[in-house]
XYZ file of C-alpha atoms in Angstrom:
434
model
C 147.613 191.685 253.073
C 148.162 190.950 249.376
C 151.098 192.355 247.407
C 149.073 195.108 245.687
C 147.711 196.459 249.024
C 151.193 196.332 250.549
C 152.568 198.348 247.603
C 149.874 201.039 247.958
C 150.574 201.322 251.701
C 154.296 201.737 251.125
C 153.690 204.494 248.540
C 151.317 206.381 250.864
C 153.777 206.212 253.749
C 156.612 207.423 251.561
C 154.570 210.396 250.367
C 153.604 211.333 253.917
C 157.176 211.185 255.187
C 158.494 213.226 252.256
C 156.039 216.036 252.985
C 154.090 215.811 249.739
C 150.331 215.557 249.447
C 148.736 212.326 250.558
C 145.440 211.554 252.266
C 143.328 214.464 253.538
C 143.836 213.637 257.215
C 147.613 213.833 257.185
C 148.290 216.110 254.242
C 150.843 218.866 254.722
C 153.165 220.977 252.638
C 156.721 222.085 253.349
C 157.962 225.166 251.534
C 161.605 226.300 251.894
C 161.914 230.058 252.464
C 164.456 232.774 253.139
C 164.016 234.600 256.447
C 165.250 238.077 257.386
C 164.802 239.326 260.930
C 164.436 243.061 261.490
C 165.543 244.803 264.673
C 164.091 248.213 263.928
C 167.461 249.797 263.157
C 169.319 247.285 261.045
C 169.278 243.725 259.787
C 170.888 241.283 262.164
C 172.494 239.370 259.342
C 175.481 240.672 257.469
C 174.109 242.101 254.176
C 176.899 240.337 252.317
C 175.692 236.984 253.635
C 172.594 235.125 252.428
C 169.400 235.279 254.560
C 168.610 232.588 257.104
C 166.896 229.410 256.040
C 163.321 228.834 257.104
C 160.570 226.327 256.503
C 156.948 227.279 255.971
C 154.735 224.334 256.988
C 151.073 224.170 256.010
C 148.908 221.276 257.099
C 145.266 220.297 256.889
C 145.118 218.210 260.072
C 144.789 219.511 263.632
C 148.089 218.166 264.931
C 151.489 217.800 263.334
C 154.462 216.014 264.843
C 157.257 218.528 264.192
C 159.872 216.028 265.334
C 159.636 214.427 261.894
C 160.588 217.746 260.248
C 164.285 217.204 259.701
C 165.270 220.812 259.129
C 167.894 223.112 260.649
C 166.430 226.588 260.807
C 163.283 228.461 261.748
C 160.092 226.471 261.229
C 156.856 228.450 260.827
C 154.003 226.031 261.611
C 150.692 227.436 260.336
C 147.574 226.695 262.350
C 144.102 226.485 260.847
C 142.742 229.846 259.759
C 140.141 231.283 257.345
C 143.186 232.623 255.488
C 144.256 229.381 253.840
C 147.370 229.461 251.684
C 147.379 225.748 250.962
C 145.135 225.722 247.823
C 147.470 228.158 246.079
C 150.797 226.630 247.085
C 150.122 222.927 246.650
C 150.798 222.978 242.899
C 154.210 223.603 241.331
C 155.804 223.911 244.772
C 159.252 223.424 243.209
C 158.683 226.608 241.158
C 157.942 228.834 244.155
C 160.194 231.474 245.676
C 159.397 232.327 249.299
C 160.655 235.188 251.477
C 159.676 235.933 255.091
C 160.466 239.089 257.049
C 159.629 240.370 260.498
C 156.973 243.073 260.255
C 157.500 246.135 262.397
C 155.233 249.210 262.453
C 157.471 251.391 264.637
C 155.170 253.277 267.035
C 151.858 251.964 265.669
C 150.267 249.060 267.472
C 148.628 246.332 265.459
C 145.113 245.878 266.817
C 143.711 242.603 265.542
C 140.716 240.612 266.790
C 141.797 237.499 268.690
C 145.462 238.527 268.735
C 146.944 239.896 272.002
C 148.309 243.445 271.837
C 152.079 243.223 272.204
C 153.219 246.792 271.788
C 156.249 247.070 269.566
C 157.376 243.461 269.807
C 159.672 242.844 266.846
C 159.179 239.107 266.600
C 155.404 238.768 266.729
C 154.243 239.724 263.208
C 155.631 238.517 259.893
C 155.059 239.213 256.234
C 155.629 236.473 253.687
C 155.852 236.777 249.920
C 155.538 233.766 247.637
C 156.121 234.173 243.927
C 155.669 231.605 241.200
C 158.692 231.713 238.919
C 156.429 231.125 235.929
C 154.290 234.147 236.924
C 151.190 232.055 237.605
C 150.561 233.952 240.840
C 152.103 236.118 243.557
C 150.960 236.054 247.191
C 151.578 238.430 250.092
C 150.448 237.171 253.502
C 150.614 238.448 257.082
C 150.833 236.012 259.976
C 151.336 236.399 263.693
C 153.049 234.312 266.341
C 150.562 232.526 268.594
C 152.647 232.135 271.721
C 154.151 235.342 273.093
C 156.432 233.326 275.389
C 157.807 230.322 273.466
C 158.072 227.021 275.315
C 161.412 225.339 275.931
C 160.734 222.871 273.121
C 159.916 225.689 270.691
C 163.102 227.544 271.607
C 165.310 224.495 271.236
C 163.724 223.438 267.968
C 163.253 227.049 266.762
C 159.637 226.280 265.993
C 157.108 229.093 265.755
C 153.362 228.355 265.665
C 151.770 231.099 263.578
C 148.335 232.121 262.353
C 147.670 233.614 258.903
C 145.477 236.707 259.257
C 145.511 238.601 255.973
C 146.456 237.719 252.380
C 146.532 239.500 249.023
C 147.203 237.625 245.795
C 147.170 238.099 242.046
C 146.995 235.593 239.233
C 148.196 238.196 236.736
C 151.634 239.353 237.968
C 152.467 239.802 234.296
C 149.665 240.471 231.849
C 149.640 241.244 228.116
C 147.111 243.405 226.318
C 146.411 244.692 222.817
C 145.771 248.249 221.737
C 142.156 249.493 222.023
C 141.164 246.397 224.008
C 140.365 245.922 227.725
C 142.398 244.022 230.303
C 141.577 242.876 233.856
C 144.257 243.184 236.542
C 143.568 240.545 239.203
C 143.822 241.559 242.877
C 142.033 239.406 245.490
C 142.297 239.552 249.281
C 141.268 237.461 252.285
C 140.936 238.626 255.913
C 140.324 236.239 258.813
C 137.392 238.360 260.034
C 134.736 240.529 258.449
C 135.966 244.103 258.143
C 136.240 247.014 255.759
C 139.441 247.460 253.811
C 141.022 250.429 252.105
C 142.180 250.057 248.503
C 144.595 252.050 246.375
C 145.563 251.445 242.757
C 148.606 253.299 241.416
C 150.522 253.239 238.153
C 154.086 253.954 237.084
C 154.955 254.230 233.399
C 158.320 254.277 231.700
C 160.406 257.091 233.140
C 157.441 258.489 235.080
C 156.575 258.860 238.736
C 153.741 257.019 240.478
C 150.233 258.167 239.611
C 147.285 257.314 241.867
C 144.492 255.892 239.708
C 141.856 255.419 242.389
C 141.420 255.086 246.141
C 138.741 253.673 248.410
C 138.635 254.752 252.054
C 137.246 252.198 254.491
C 136.286 254.909 257.005
C 134.413 257.251 254.681
C 133.185 254.507 252.293
C 134.079 256.773 249.382
C 135.649 255.702 246.101
C 137.628 258.359 244.255
C 138.767 258.021 240.642
C 141.687 259.933 239.157
C 141.495 258.256 235.741
C 138.580 257.685 233.352
C 140.193 254.583 231.854
C 139.936 252.351 234.948
C 137.058 250.737 236.832
C 136.790 248.793 240.116
C 133.486 247.195 241.108
C 132.441 248.203 244.618
C 130.313 245.073 244.931
C 133.458 242.985 244.492
C 135.048 244.398 247.643
C 132.446 242.631 249.774
C 133.714 239.336 248.330
C 137.397 240.174 248.596
C 137.843 241.253 244.987
C 139.609 244.545 244.228
C 140.483 243.769 240.600
C 140.913 246.650 238.192
C 139.584 246.901 234.633
C 141.718 249.015 232.286
C 139.818 249.904 229.111
C 140.795 251.031 225.615
C 144.499 250.302 226.010
C 147.105 252.640 224.590
C 150.888 252.677 224.796
C 150.532 255.033 227.755
C 149.055 252.171 229.816
C 152.172 250.015 229.593
C 153.936 249.934 232.944
C 153.689 248.799 236.556
C 150.346 248.769 238.392
C 150.240 248.385 242.180
C 147.233 247.157 244.151
C 147.506 248.053 247.860
C 145.053 246.657 250.427
C 145.205 247.926 254.010
C 143.539 246.586 257.156
C 144.295 248.174 260.520
C 148.071 248.776 260.385
C 148.773 246.050 257.821
C 149.503 247.096 254.250
C 149.800 244.378 251.593
C 150.337 245.013 247.919
C 150.713 243.231 244.614
C 152.544 244.606 241.617
C 151.258 243.782 238.147
C 153.259 244.553 235.041
C 151.164 245.321 231.991
C 152.838 244.936 228.611
C 151.407 245.835 225.218
C 151.772 243.280 222.441
C 150.755 243.779 218.838
C 151.347 241.060 216.253
C 152.842 242.099 212.900
C 150.903 242.066 209.655
C 153.011 240.458 206.923
C 152.667 241.328 203.230
C 154.789 240.865 200.097
C 154.851 243.082 197.005
C 153.925 240.095 194.803
C 152.150 236.773 195.347
C 153.620 235.042 192.284
C 155.770 236.093 189.351
C 156.360 234.848 185.791
C 159.672 235.998 184.365
C 161.730 235.382 181.277
C 165.257 234.214 181.727
C 167.503 237.139 182.565
C 164.766 239.445 183.810
C 165.030 240.983 187.283
C 162.422 241.260 190.058
C 162.530 242.931 193.464
C 161.003 240.824 196.268
C 159.846 242.919 199.261
C 158.442 241.644 202.570
C 156.807 244.147 204.943
C 156.130 243.525 208.660
C 153.915 246.314 209.961
C 152.022 247.487 213.084
C 153.925 245.344 215.590
C 155.040 246.047 219.160
C 157.483 245.804 220.892
C 160.302 246.762 218.549
C 162.266 243.540 218.043
C 161.235 241.589 214.945
C 163.091 239.176 212.674
C 162.507 238.982 208.905
C 164.076 236.235 206.768
C 163.732 235.181 203.130
C 163.966 231.435 202.395
C 164.410 229.639 199.064
C 162.751 226.248 198.552
C 163.203 224.086 195.453
C 160.177 221.894 194.715
C 162.412 219.199 193.210
C 164.768 219.047 196.201
C 164.145 217.224 199.463
C 166.554 219.484 201.324
C 165.415 222.068 203.839
C 164.827 225.605 202.562
C 167.984 227.693 202.335
C 168.409 231.190 203.703
C 168.710 234.038 201.199
C 171.907 235.816 202.237
C 171.737 239.070 200.273
C 168.653 240.560 201.971
C 168.652 244.317 202.595
C 166.634 245.814 205.474
C 165.033 249.206 205.821
C 165.100 251.265 208.999
C 162.296 250.867 211.543
C 159.334 253.117 210.949
C 157.327 254.322 213.950
C 153.568 254.871 213.580
C 151.477 257.335 215.564
C 149.961 254.608 217.741
C 153.443 253.516 218.857
C 153.748 250.423 216.656
C 156.549 249.782 214.161
C 157.199 248.474 210.657
C 160.228 246.979 208.882
C 160.947 245.764 205.331
C 163.339 243.134 204.050
C 164.001 242.869 200.301
C 166.388 241.415 197.699
C 166.877 241.650 193.927
C 166.313 238.453 191.959
C 167.513 237.655 188.442
C 165.537 234.932 186.683
C 167.267 231.700 185.759
C 165.754 228.595 184.170
C 167.009 226.454 187.045
C 164.725 228.459 189.367
C 161.535 227.571 187.544
C 159.030 226.419 190.200
C 161.098 227.719 193.114
C 159.247 229.239 196.095
C 160.607 232.195 198.046
C 159.088 232.513 201.530
C 159.217 235.470 203.877
C 159.280 234.333 207.532
C 158.592 236.832 210.339
C 159.262 236.143 214.038
C 158.025 238.284 216.929
C 157.464 237.750 220.666
C 153.708 238.187 220.219
C 153.575 235.152 217.918
C 153.451 231.538 219.025
C 154.632 230.528 215.561
C 156.344 232.567 212.813
C 154.167 234.168 210.148
C 154.957 233.147 206.558
C 154.162 234.614 203.160
C 155.294 232.764 200.009
C 155.968 233.812 196.403
C 155.953 231.226 193.578
C 158.447 231.842 190.739
C 157.926 230.745 187.120
C 160.815 231.235 184.672
C 160.287 230.997 180.903
C 162.943 230.550 178.243
C 163.701 233.804 176.451
C 162.756 234.017 172.703
C 165.005 237.007 172.109
C 168.653 236.830 171.044
C 170.490 237.560 174.229
C 174.238 237.392 174.311
C 176.300 237.150 177.377
C 179.673 238.824 177.702
C 181.671 235.856 176.340
C 179.471 235.468 173.281
C 179.621 239.188 172.665
C 183.425 239.232 172.765
C 183.682 236.204 170.468
C 181.349 237.680 167.894
C 183.159 241.019 168.022
C 186.466 239.317 167.250
C 184.892 237.398 164.374
C 183.430 240.604 162.993
C 186.824 242.326 163.156
C 188.499 239.408 161.384
C 185.842 239.456 158.651
C 186.314 243.202 158.173
C 190.068 242.749 157.904
C 189.701 239.930 155.351
C 187.253 241.942 153.305
C 189.655 244.877 153.370
C 192.548 242.702 152.209
C 190.401 241.233 149.473
C 189.366 244.662 148.230
C 192.972 245.807 148.290
C 194.063 242.839 146.210
C 191.292 243.391 143.711
C 192.280 247.029 143.347
C 195.923 246.098 142.711
C 194.884 243.524 140.184
C 192.682 245.942 138.324
C 195.338 248.689 138.342
C 198.038 246.359 137.024
C 195.831 245.189 134.123
C 195.117 248.686 132.871
C 198.870 249.585 132.828
C 199.796 246.573 130.705
C 197.191 247.399 128.093
C 198.486 250.974 127.622
C 202.056 249.743 126.950
C 200.886 247.693 123.878
C 199.995 250.865 122.035
């Protein structure tokens, strides 16, 4: 075997041992989970203590040597089933949060094809929830224990062979929509046998109680709507699709939607949070200005029709002759938020500018940030400043000229006084000669 082949073999073996994906024959996935066991009256574990550790093991081959699973805790080994979780969990496994609980229906027996009836056995059915931390998908799955009486090896190793029977998932656990547009809420299910399912969609808005939007009864085959703004395709149910279309969005549609699928005594749901987002429209009161030195101009930037409330408006000054980054205008004044009838908001940020020759060619830019924007919106104003042709005096020049004028008046007064004395003295001397 050459060096390159030996290297490939080593890499494949390492991947297989670590539990990551490798060749199709021996591929399997290990997903750490938290496990809570229910007794019917109370949780066995102290509520102040963390749940037990568990390992969810999915594999694509027929046999798996569990002795290589170095793990202290409950190991749920999934057998082959039409309900296959592997395609959804194989990506971004480090970003998944998994919880498993015992599923107990009190006095209702779970009648399921191919699964022995076990009365009210507490440790025979489980419900698992897997959530992607980045909200790419959420999965709820039911699985049942295959062996009612565990073998000695299973007891010692705490290994539980299980079979997935029913799954509901959504790829839109958090979805954003715009006003007056339509949005699709994804809800897809898989059952290990062909059967009719019952579907319920409900909605809870801010500070409101749950409202049932629609319901489909598997027994009567009837679909009942309680809202004109939603639509579910009946044909999709035959293919495991119970997605809901919400049309002509308004602020009233923002909230939590719940898709509940029921088969026999198993009820699985997915919650989808719908949020409204409206991007702001940014305008300024001027596009460019030409001012004479000393003139004043009010620069106003308006951000309007945005939602939700939080928005950030800044004015920046950029000198075309400087290589420095734009500087923030510090003396900006903001208006109060204005609320429109459709639920959106507006805000203004403005400042008063006094023209100076050193600002000729300067650009003032309004920058608006909002959660609906991938990048800030910008609106710029170009400033041209011309030299004033009028005689404008500042305070210092005015004071200096006033003092000069006073001195001139005093000198003129003294001069006139001296002339008067001189003239008066001359007339007196002439009268004495006669």
